[in-house]
Short mmCIF file of C-alpha atoms and ligand atoms in Angstrom, two decimals:
data_model
loop_
_atom_site.label_atom_id
_atom_site.label_comp_id
_atom_site.label_asym_id
_atom_site.label_seq_id
_atom_site.Cartn_x
_atom_site.Cartn_y
_atom_site.Cartn_z
CA UNK A 1367 20.82 42.17 6.08
CA UNK A 1368 18.48 40.77 3.44
CA UNK A 1369 20.00 38.57 0.73
CA UNK A 1370 19.18 39.91 -2.71
CA UNK A 1371 17.09 37.81 -5.11
CA UNK A 1372 17.07 38.08 -8.91
CA UNK A 1373 14.60 36.07 -10.99
CA UNK A 1374 14.30 35.93 -14.77
CA UNK A 1375 10.71 35.74 -16.01
CA UNK A 1376 10.88 34.26 -19.50
CA UNK A 1377 7.14 34.75 -20.05
CA UNK A 1378 5.73 33.03 -23.18
CA UNK A 1379 9.14 32.81 -24.83
CA UNK A 1380 11.36 29.83 -25.68
CA UNK A 1381 10.33 26.32 -26.67
CA UNK A 1382 11.47 23.38 -24.54
CA UNK A 1383 14.66 22.96 -26.60
CA UNK A 1384 15.41 26.68 -26.52
CA UNK A 1385 14.73 26.80 -22.78
CA UNK A 1386 17.19 23.98 -22.12
CA UNK A 1387 19.87 25.83 -24.08
CA UNK A 1388 19.24 29.15 -22.33
CA UNK A 1389 19.07 27.55 -18.89
CA UNK A 1390 22.33 25.68 -19.45
CA UNK A 1391 24.04 28.92 -20.49
CA UNK A 1392 22.70 30.83 -17.48
CA UNK A 1393 23.72 28.06 -15.07
CA UNK A 1394 27.22 27.86 -16.55
CA UNK A 1395 27.67 31.63 -16.36
CA UNK A 1396 26.29 32.01 -12.81
CA UNK A 1397 28.26 29.00 -11.66
CA UNK A 1398 31.52 30.51 -12.82
CA UNK A 1399 31.07 33.88 -11.22
CA UNK A 1400 30.39 33.88 -7.52
CA UNK A 1401 26.89 34.96 -6.71
CA UNK A 1402 26.00 35.97 -3.19
CA UNK A 1403 22.39 36.52 -4.16
CA UNK A 1404 19.57 34.07 -4.84
CA UNK A 1405 18.99 33.52 -8.54
CA UNK A 1406 15.99 31.94 -10.27
CA UNK A 1407 14.69 31.39 -13.78
CA UNK A 1408 11.04 31.04 -14.76
CA UNK A 1409 10.56 29.20 -18.07
CA UNK A 1410 7.13 28.39 -19.52
CA UNK A 1411 5.27 25.33 -18.12
CA UNK A 1412 6.24 22.77 -20.82
CA UNK A 1413 9.95 23.38 -20.19
CA UNK A 1414 9.89 23.16 -16.38
CA UNK A 1415 10.58 19.45 -15.96
CA UNK A 1416 13.54 19.32 -18.36
CA UNK A 1417 15.02 22.61 -17.16
CA UNK A 1418 14.54 21.36 -13.60
CA UNK A 1419 17.01 18.58 -14.27
CA UNK A 1420 19.61 21.26 -14.99
CA UNK A 1421 18.74 23.64 -12.15
CA UNK A 1422 18.47 21.01 -9.42
CA UNK A 1423 22.22 20.45 -8.97
CA UNK A 1424 22.97 24.16 -9.57
CA UNK A 1425 22.68 27.36 -7.53
CA UNK A 1426 19.88 28.57 -9.82
CA UNK A 1427 16.36 27.80 -8.68
CA UNK A 1428 13.42 26.92 -10.89
CA UNK A 1429 10.38 29.18 -10.72
CA UNK A 1430 6.92 28.78 -12.28
CA UNK A 1431 5.18 31.79 -13.79
CA UNK A 1432 1.75 30.96 -12.38
CA UNK A 1433 -0.36 28.23 -10.82
CA UNK A 1434 -4.04 27.60 -10.06
CA UNK A 1435 -5.71 28.29 -6.72
CA UNK A 1436 -7.35 24.87 -6.43
CA UNK A 1437 -5.25 21.80 -5.59
CA UNK A 1438 -6.65 19.77 -8.53
CA UNK A 1439 -9.84 19.16 -10.48
CA UNK A 1440 -11.77 20.09 -13.61
CA UNK A 1441 -9.90 23.23 -14.66
CA UNK A 1442 -8.96 22.53 -18.26
CA UNK A 1443 -5.74 24.17 -19.31
CA UNK A 1444 -4.65 25.04 -15.78
CA UNK A 1445 -1.65 23.83 -13.79
CA UNK A 1446 -1.62 23.22 -10.03
CA UNK A 1447 0.92 24.20 -7.40
CA UNK A 1448 1.73 20.56 -6.66
CA UNK A 1449 2.38 19.94 -10.38
CA UNK A 1450 4.93 22.73 -10.65
CA UNK A 1451 6.54 21.69 -7.38
CA UNK A 1452 6.93 18.13 -8.59
CA UNK A 1453 8.27 19.39 -11.92
CA UNK A 1454 11.17 20.84 -9.93
CA UNK A 1455 10.05 24.35 -8.97
CA UNK A 1456 10.85 25.78 -5.58
CA UNK A 1457 8.99 29.02 -6.24
CA UNK A 1458 6.13 30.51 -8.23
CA UNK A 1459 5.28 34.00 -9.47
CA UNK A 1460 1.72 34.96 -8.54
CA UNK A 1461 -0.30 37.98 -9.69
CA UNK A 1462 2.03 39.24 -12.41
CA UNK A 1463 0.46 42.33 -13.96
CA UNK A 1464 0.02 40.47 -17.27
CA UNK A 1465 -2.08 37.88 -15.38
CA UNK A 1466 -4.08 40.66 -13.76
CA UNK A 1467 -4.49 42.59 -17.02
CA UNK A 1468 -5.16 39.83 -19.57
CA UNK A 1469 -6.58 37.04 -17.42
CA UNK A 1470 -8.69 38.99 -14.96
CA UNK A 1471 -6.78 38.09 -11.82
CA UNK A 1472 -8.15 40.13 -8.94
CA UNK A 1473 -6.54 40.62 -5.54
CA UNK A 1474 -8.89 37.90 -4.21
CA UNK A 1475 -7.74 35.41 -6.85
CA UNK A 1476 -4.12 36.33 -6.18
CA UNK A 1477 -4.73 35.74 -2.47
CA UNK A 1478 -6.19 32.26 -3.13
CA UNK A 1479 -3.25 31.35 -5.34
CA UNK A 1480 -0.71 32.59 -2.80
CA UNK A 1481 -2.36 30.45 -0.10
CA UNK A 1482 -2.43 27.38 -2.34
CA UNK A 1483 1.21 27.76 -3.40
CA UNK A 1484 2.40 28.32 0.17
CA UNK A 1485 0.49 25.26 1.33
CA UNK A 1486 2.44 23.23 -1.25
CA UNK A 1487 5.70 24.51 0.20
CA UNK A 1488 6.49 26.79 -2.73
CA UNK A 1489 8.14 30.15 -2.23
CA UNK A 1490 5.79 32.81 -3.58
CA UNK A 1491 6.79 35.93 -5.49
CA UNK A 1492 3.65 38.07 -5.29
CA UNK A 1493 3.59 40.90 -7.82
CA UNK A 1494 2.00 44.29 -7.23
CA UNK A 1495 2.12 47.56 -9.13
CA UNK A 1496 0.11 50.46 -10.48
CA UNK A 1497 -0.81 51.38 -14.06
CA UNK A 1498 0.27 54.64 -15.66
CA UNK A 1499 -3.26 55.99 -15.29
CA UNK A 1500 -3.23 55.20 -11.59
CA UNK A 1501 0.20 56.80 -11.10
CA UNK A 1502 -0.88 59.93 -12.95
CA UNK A 1503 -4.11 59.95 -10.98
CA UNK A 1504 -2.09 60.05 -7.75
CA UNK A 1505 -3.44 56.73 -6.43
CA UNK A 1506 -0.27 54.59 -6.56
CA UNK A 1507 -0.18 54.31 -2.76
CA UNK A 1508 -3.85 53.28 -2.50
CA UNK A 1509 -3.60 50.71 -5.31
CA UNK A 1510 -0.39 49.06 -4.14
CA UNK A 1511 -1.45 49.06 -0.49
CA UNK A 1512 -4.74 47.34 -1.42
CA UNK A 1513 -2.87 44.77 -3.53
CA UNK A 1514 -0.56 43.99 -0.60
CA UNK A 1515 -3.32 43.93 2.04
CA UNK A 1516 -5.77 41.87 -0.01
CA UNK A 1517 -3.07 39.62 -1.44
CA UNK A 1518 -1.88 38.76 2.07
CA UNK A 1519 -5.35 38.43 3.61
CA UNK A 1520 -5.43 35.57 6.10
CA UNK A 1521 -1.73 34.81 5.69
CA UNK A 1522 0.06 34.90 9.02
CA UNK A 1523 3.49 33.73 7.94
CA UNK A 1524 5.29 35.38 5.03
CA UNK A 1525 8.73 33.89 5.67
CA UNK A 1526 8.47 32.01 2.35
CA UNK A 1527 7.31 35.04 0.39
CA UNK A 1528 8.85 37.76 -1.71
CA UNK A 1529 6.94 40.77 -3.01
CA UNK A 1530 7.80 42.15 -6.45
CA UNK A 1531 6.93 45.79 -7.05
CA UNK A 1532 6.41 46.12 -10.79
CA UNK A 1533 4.90 49.39 -12.00
CA UNK A 1534 2.82 48.30 -15.00
CA UNK A 1535 3.97 51.31 -17.02
CA UNK A 1536 7.57 50.16 -16.70
CA UNK A 1537 7.09 46.53 -17.77
CA UNK A 1538 8.48 45.82 -21.23
CA UNK A 1539 8.27 49.51 -22.13
CA UNK A 1540 11.90 50.51 -21.65
CA UNK A 1541 10.70 53.04 -19.07
CA UNK A 1542 12.20 52.33 -15.67
CA UNK A 1543 11.03 53.88 -12.45
CA UNK A 1544 13.81 56.04 -11.06
CA UNK A 1545 15.50 54.47 -8.07
CA UNK A 1546 13.84 57.13 -5.89
CA UNK A 1547 10.36 56.40 -7.31
CA UNK A 1548 10.87 52.67 -6.74
CA UNK A 1549 12.35 53.13 -3.27
CA UNK A 1550 9.38 55.25 -2.20
CA UNK A 1551 6.92 52.47 -3.10
CA UNK A 1552 9.13 49.72 -1.65
CA UNK A 1553 9.25 51.56 1.66
CA UNK A 1554 5.49 51.96 1.57
CA UNK A 1555 5.06 48.23 0.93
CA UNK A 1556 7.35 47.41 3.86
CA UNK A 1557 5.39 49.76 6.12
CA UNK A 1558 2.11 48.16 5.01
CA UNK A 1559 3.49 44.71 5.80
CA UNK A 1560 4.73 46.00 9.15
CA UNK A 1561 1.22 47.21 9.99
CA UNK A 1562 -0.20 43.83 8.98
CA UNK A 1563 2.32 41.37 10.36
CA UNK A 1564 4.75 43.29 12.52
CA UNK A 1565 8.09 44.98 12.11
CA UNK A 1566 10.21 41.83 12.27
CA UNK A 1567 8.36 40.11 9.41
CA UNK A 1568 8.47 43.33 7.38
CA UNK A 1569 12.20 43.80 7.91
CA UNK A 1570 12.91 40.25 6.77
CA UNK A 1571 10.68 40.46 3.67
CA UNK A 1572 12.52 40.80 0.38
CA UNK A 1573 10.96 43.25 -2.05
CA UNK A 1574 12.13 42.97 -5.67
CA UNK A 1575 11.79 45.68 -8.27
CA UNK A 1576 10.66 44.80 -11.79
CA UNK A 1577 10.17 46.95 -14.87
CA UNK A 1578 12.77 47.31 -17.63
CA UNK A 1579 15.71 46.43 -15.39
CA UNK A 1580 18.87 46.38 -17.50
CA UNK A 1581 22.59 46.05 -16.79
CA UNK A 1582 22.83 49.85 -17.05
CA UNK A 1583 20.28 50.63 -14.32
CA UNK A 1584 20.43 47.55 -12.09
CA UNK A 1585 23.21 48.67 -9.77
CA UNK A 1586 21.58 51.97 -8.91
CA UNK A 1587 18.18 50.35 -8.29
CA UNK A 1588 19.67 47.56 -6.15
CA UNK A 1589 21.66 50.05 -4.07
CA UNK A 1590 18.46 51.49 -2.58
CA UNK A 1591 17.85 50.39 1.02
CA UNK A 1592 14.48 48.73 0.38
CA UNK A 1593 15.16 47.20 -3.05
CA UNK A 1594 16.22 43.61 -2.51
CA UNK A 1595 16.77 42.46 -6.07
CA UNK A 1596 14.83 42.27 -9.30
CA UNK A 1597 12.24 40.43 -11.33
CA UNK A 1598 13.62 40.62 -14.84
CA UNK A 1599 11.60 40.16 -18.03
CA UNK A 1600 13.15 41.03 -21.39
CA UNK A 1601 16.75 41.23 -20.20
CA UNK A 1602 16.57 37.71 -18.72
CA UNK A 1603 16.39 36.25 -22.24
CA UNK A 1604 19.91 37.46 -22.91
CA UNK A 1605 22.52 35.54 -20.90
CA UNK A 1606 25.10 38.33 -20.75
CA UNK A 1607 22.51 40.91 -19.64
CA UNK A 1608 20.97 38.61 -17.05
CA UNK A 1609 24.35 37.68 -15.59
CA UNK A 1610 25.36 41.36 -15.49
CA UNK A 1611 22.14 42.10 -13.55
CA UNK A 1612 22.83 39.23 -11.15
CA UNK A 1613 26.33 40.57 -10.60
CA UNK A 1614 24.93 44.02 -9.90
CA UNK A 1615 22.89 42.46 -7.09
CA UNK A 1616 25.72 40.32 -5.80
C1 PEP B 3091 8.35 41.36 -15.89
O1 PEP B 3091 7.70 40.82 -16.75
O2 PEP B 3091 8.24 40.93 -14.73
C2 PEP B 3091 9.23 42.46 -16.24
C3 PEP B 3091 9.73 43.19 -15.29
O3 PEP B 3091 9.49 42.66 -17.58
P1 PEP B 3091 10.59 43.65 -18.22
O4 PEP B 3091 11.85 43.48 -17.45
O5 PEP B 3091 10.72 43.23 -19.64
O6 PEP B 3091 10.05 45.04 -18.08
#
């Protein structure tokens, strides 16, 4: 059985001081209540090092929201995989739809970043998902399959990877995919990975759902056979909501 994984993506929210406060509250709350699932938080870059001091001795892992595909060099404003690892991260989110939408990240760029992060020993959460237009145009399967295939190009070992299915139309909109809609895509992702890397690797792969997950819908989503946890945006900024979602996965 796959262990569930819940990660809070704080996006461009919270200063360093605010991040420390929120992280301390999350760690205290998760620590008190038993959690049988993996839990991570992804603050913004400036807060990673300080928050890392709090997460390191806890059961909560530190996750970066992005990293560059080159190991180092003249890339002003960018942050490398080794930098986030040394700041205390054990994982990184790659290819979030906001990165694809606002910063032009293609499947090829996502693939380069995944390779770089894996080579640094980071766990990678690779995000995929269709837009509303694509869903209504009936091409969800084609889009998500291409994102998975091209994102995993040349990668033979995905044991340190998680895929997050995040329909773009459900992110931050309050619209959640029904558990059946999400399960259908999760199963398709698993079958695609099975074609690429074999059944055993596909069965072990954890596939998170993301898109307006809340305490009220988390349990139903996480009860689906191919939904192995959640990538949580808005609700992860509220300690009580995030802990309730973690408990739903536990
Ligand atoms: C996300 O940003 O990964 C996300 C799922 O956001 P939200 O939960 O706010 O929809």
